[in-house]
Amino acid sequence: MTGIETREAWLRARFGGRGHVIARLLSLAAAPTFAVMTLVAAMAPVDMICGAMQGPFSLQGMVPMYALMSAFHLAPWLRLFR
């Protein structure tokens, strides 16, 4: 043994073989979380989130950022339904 531990070995030792399942569930949690954050940011009053924001659908606000993050984290869901 070289003393260098792989990520899979660390997960197996840390979570007793359930690390892969936990990582899979966490990867599935990202996209819905960002989608809910998008809705909350879009529905919130403008002055509550950022006073400089021009409107809820401005390209400079939090709504497009959360929508993009949700889209970027869709890969585990697409693999699930493939």
mmCIF file of C-alpha atoms in Angstrom:
data_model
loop_
_atom_site.group_PDB
_atom_site.id
_atom_site.type_symbol
_atom_site.label_atom_id
_atom_site.label_comp_id
_atom_site.label_asym_id
_atom_site.label_seq_id
_atom_site.Cartn_x
_atom_site.Cartn_y
_atom_site.Cartn_z
ATOM 1 C CA MET A 1 0.000 0.000 0.000
ATOM 2 C CA THR A 2 1.382 3.391 -0.970
ATOM 3 C CA GLY A 3 -0.451 5.453 1.629
ATOM 4 C CA ILE A 4 -2.437 7.349 -1.009
ATOM 5 C CA GLU A 5 -6.110 6.717 -0.561
ATOM 6 C CA THR A 6 -8.622 7.019 -3.396
ATOM 7 C CA ARG A 7 -11.880 8.862 -3.004
ATOM 8 C CA GLU A 8 -13.844 5.624 -3.293
ATOM 9 C CA ALA A 9 -11.765 3.953 -0.584
ATOM 10 C CA TRP A 10 -12.211 6.949 1.714
ATOM 11 C CA LEU A 11 -15.986 6.927 1.180
ATOM 12 C CA ARG A 12 -16.131 3.189 1.797
ATOM 13 C CA ALA A 13 -14.165 3.508 5.046
ATOM 14 C CA ARG A 14 -16.019 6.613 6.236
ATOM 15 C CA PHE A 15 -19.588 5.514 5.503
ATOM 16 C CA GLY A 16 -19.254 1.739 5.706
ATOM 17 C CA GLY A 17 -19.896 1.059 2.031
ATOM 18 C CA ARG A 18 -22.835 3.469 1.813
ATOM 19 C CA GLY A 19 -20.762 6.399 0.514
ATOM 20 C CA HIS A 20 -21.738 5.834 -3.098
ATOM 21 C CA VAL A 21 -25.428 5.896 -2.204
ATOM 22 C CA ILE A 22 -25.029 9.071 -0.135
ATOM 23 C CA ALA A 23 -23.068 10.790 -2.929
ATOM 24 C CA ARG A 24 -25.753 9.800 -5.436
ATOM 25 C CA LEU A 25 -28.545 11.204 -3.266
ATOM 26 C CA LEU A 26 -26.640 14.451 -2.716
ATOM 27 C CA SER A 27 -26.084 14.842 -6.455
ATOM 28 C CA LEU A 28 -29.835 14.474 -7.016
ATOM 29 C CA ALA A 29 -30.571 17.162 -4.424
ATOM 30 C CA ALA A 30 -28.724 20.015 -6.177
ATOM 31 C CA ALA A 31 -30.981 20.706 -9.188
ATOM 32 C CA PRO A 32 -34.298 20.864 -7.277
ATOM 33 C CA THR A 33 -32.695 23.022 -4.595
ATOM 34 C CA PHE A 34 -31.495 25.553 -7.158
ATOM 35 C CA ALA A 35 -34.885 25.454 -8.917
ATOM 36 C CA VAL A 36 -36.646 26.342 -5.649
ATOM 37 C CA MET A 37 -34.108 29.100 -5.021
ATOM 38 C CA THR A 38 -34.876 30.445 -8.511
ATOM 39 C CA LEU A 39 -38.584 30.615 -7.713
ATOM 40 C CA VAL A 40 -37.982 32.249 -4.337
ATOM 41 C CA ALA A 41 -35.672 34.849 -5.872
ATOM 42 C CA ALA A 42 -38.171 35.550 -8.664
ATOM 43 C CA MET A 43 -41.129 35.936 -6.292
ATOM 44 C CA ALA A 44 -39.381 37.942 -3.576
ATOM 45 C CA PRO A 45 -39.710 41.716 -3.490
ATOM 46 C CA VAL A 46 -36.860 43.407 -5.319
ATOM 47 C CA ASP A 47 -35.668 45.403 -2.326
ATOM 48 C CA MET A 48 -35.493 42.258 -0.175
ATOM 49 C CA ILE A 49 -32.793 40.570 -2.243
ATOM 50 C CA CYS A 50 -30.834 43.322 -3.936
ATOM 51 C CA GLY A 51 -31.657 47.004 -4.156
ATOM 52 C CA ALA A 52 -29.715 47.482 -7.395
ATOM 53 C CA MET A 53 -31.639 44.819 -9.296
ATOM 54 C CA GLN A 54 -33.719 46.215 -12.169
ATOM 55 C CA GLY A 55 -36.409 43.526 -12.140
ATOM 56 C CA PRO A 56 -36.940 39.841 -11.393
ATOM 57 C CA PHE A 57 -35.862 38.773 -14.880
ATOM 58 C CA SER A 58 -32.823 41.004 -15.203
ATOM 59 C CA LEU A 59 -29.710 39.272 -16.509
ATOM 60 C CA GLN A 60 -27.735 40.743 -13.622
ATOM 61 C CA GLY A 61 -29.851 39.332 -10.809
ATOM 62 C CA MET A 62 -29.942 36.145 -8.811
ATOM 63 C CA VAL A 63 -32.737 34.512 -10.833
ATOM 64 C CA PRO A 64 -30.609 33.771 -13.944
ATOM 65 C CA MET A 65 -27.728 32.582 -11.782
ATOM 66 C CA TYR A 66 -29.919 30.103 -9.896
ATOM 67 C CA ALA A 67 -31.572 28.974 -13.146
ATOM 68 C CA LEU A 68 -28.171 28.308 -14.715
ATOM 69 C CA MET A 69 -26.973 26.453 -11.627
ATOM 70 C CA SER A 70 -30.106 24.318 -11.752
ATOM 71 C CA ALA A 71 -29.491 23.560 -15.440
ATOM 72 C CA PHE A 72 -25.838 22.683 -14.822
ATOM 73 C CA HIS A 73 -26.827 20.244 -12.067
ATOM 74 C CA LEU A 74 -29.414 18.371 -14.169
ATOM 75 C CA ALA A 75 -26.931 15.683 -15.292
ATOM 76 C CA PRO A 76 -27.684 13.223 -12.434
ATOM 77 C CA TRP A 77 -31.421 13.519 -13.152
ATOM 78 C CA LEU A 78 -30.855 12.922 -16.861
ATOM 79 C CA ARG A 79 -28.750 9.847 -16.071
ATOM 80 C CA LEU A 80 -31.520 8.628 -13.740
ATOM 81 C CA PHE A 81 -34.186 8.817 -16.461
ATOM 82 C CA ARG A 82 -31.989 7.572 -19.293
#
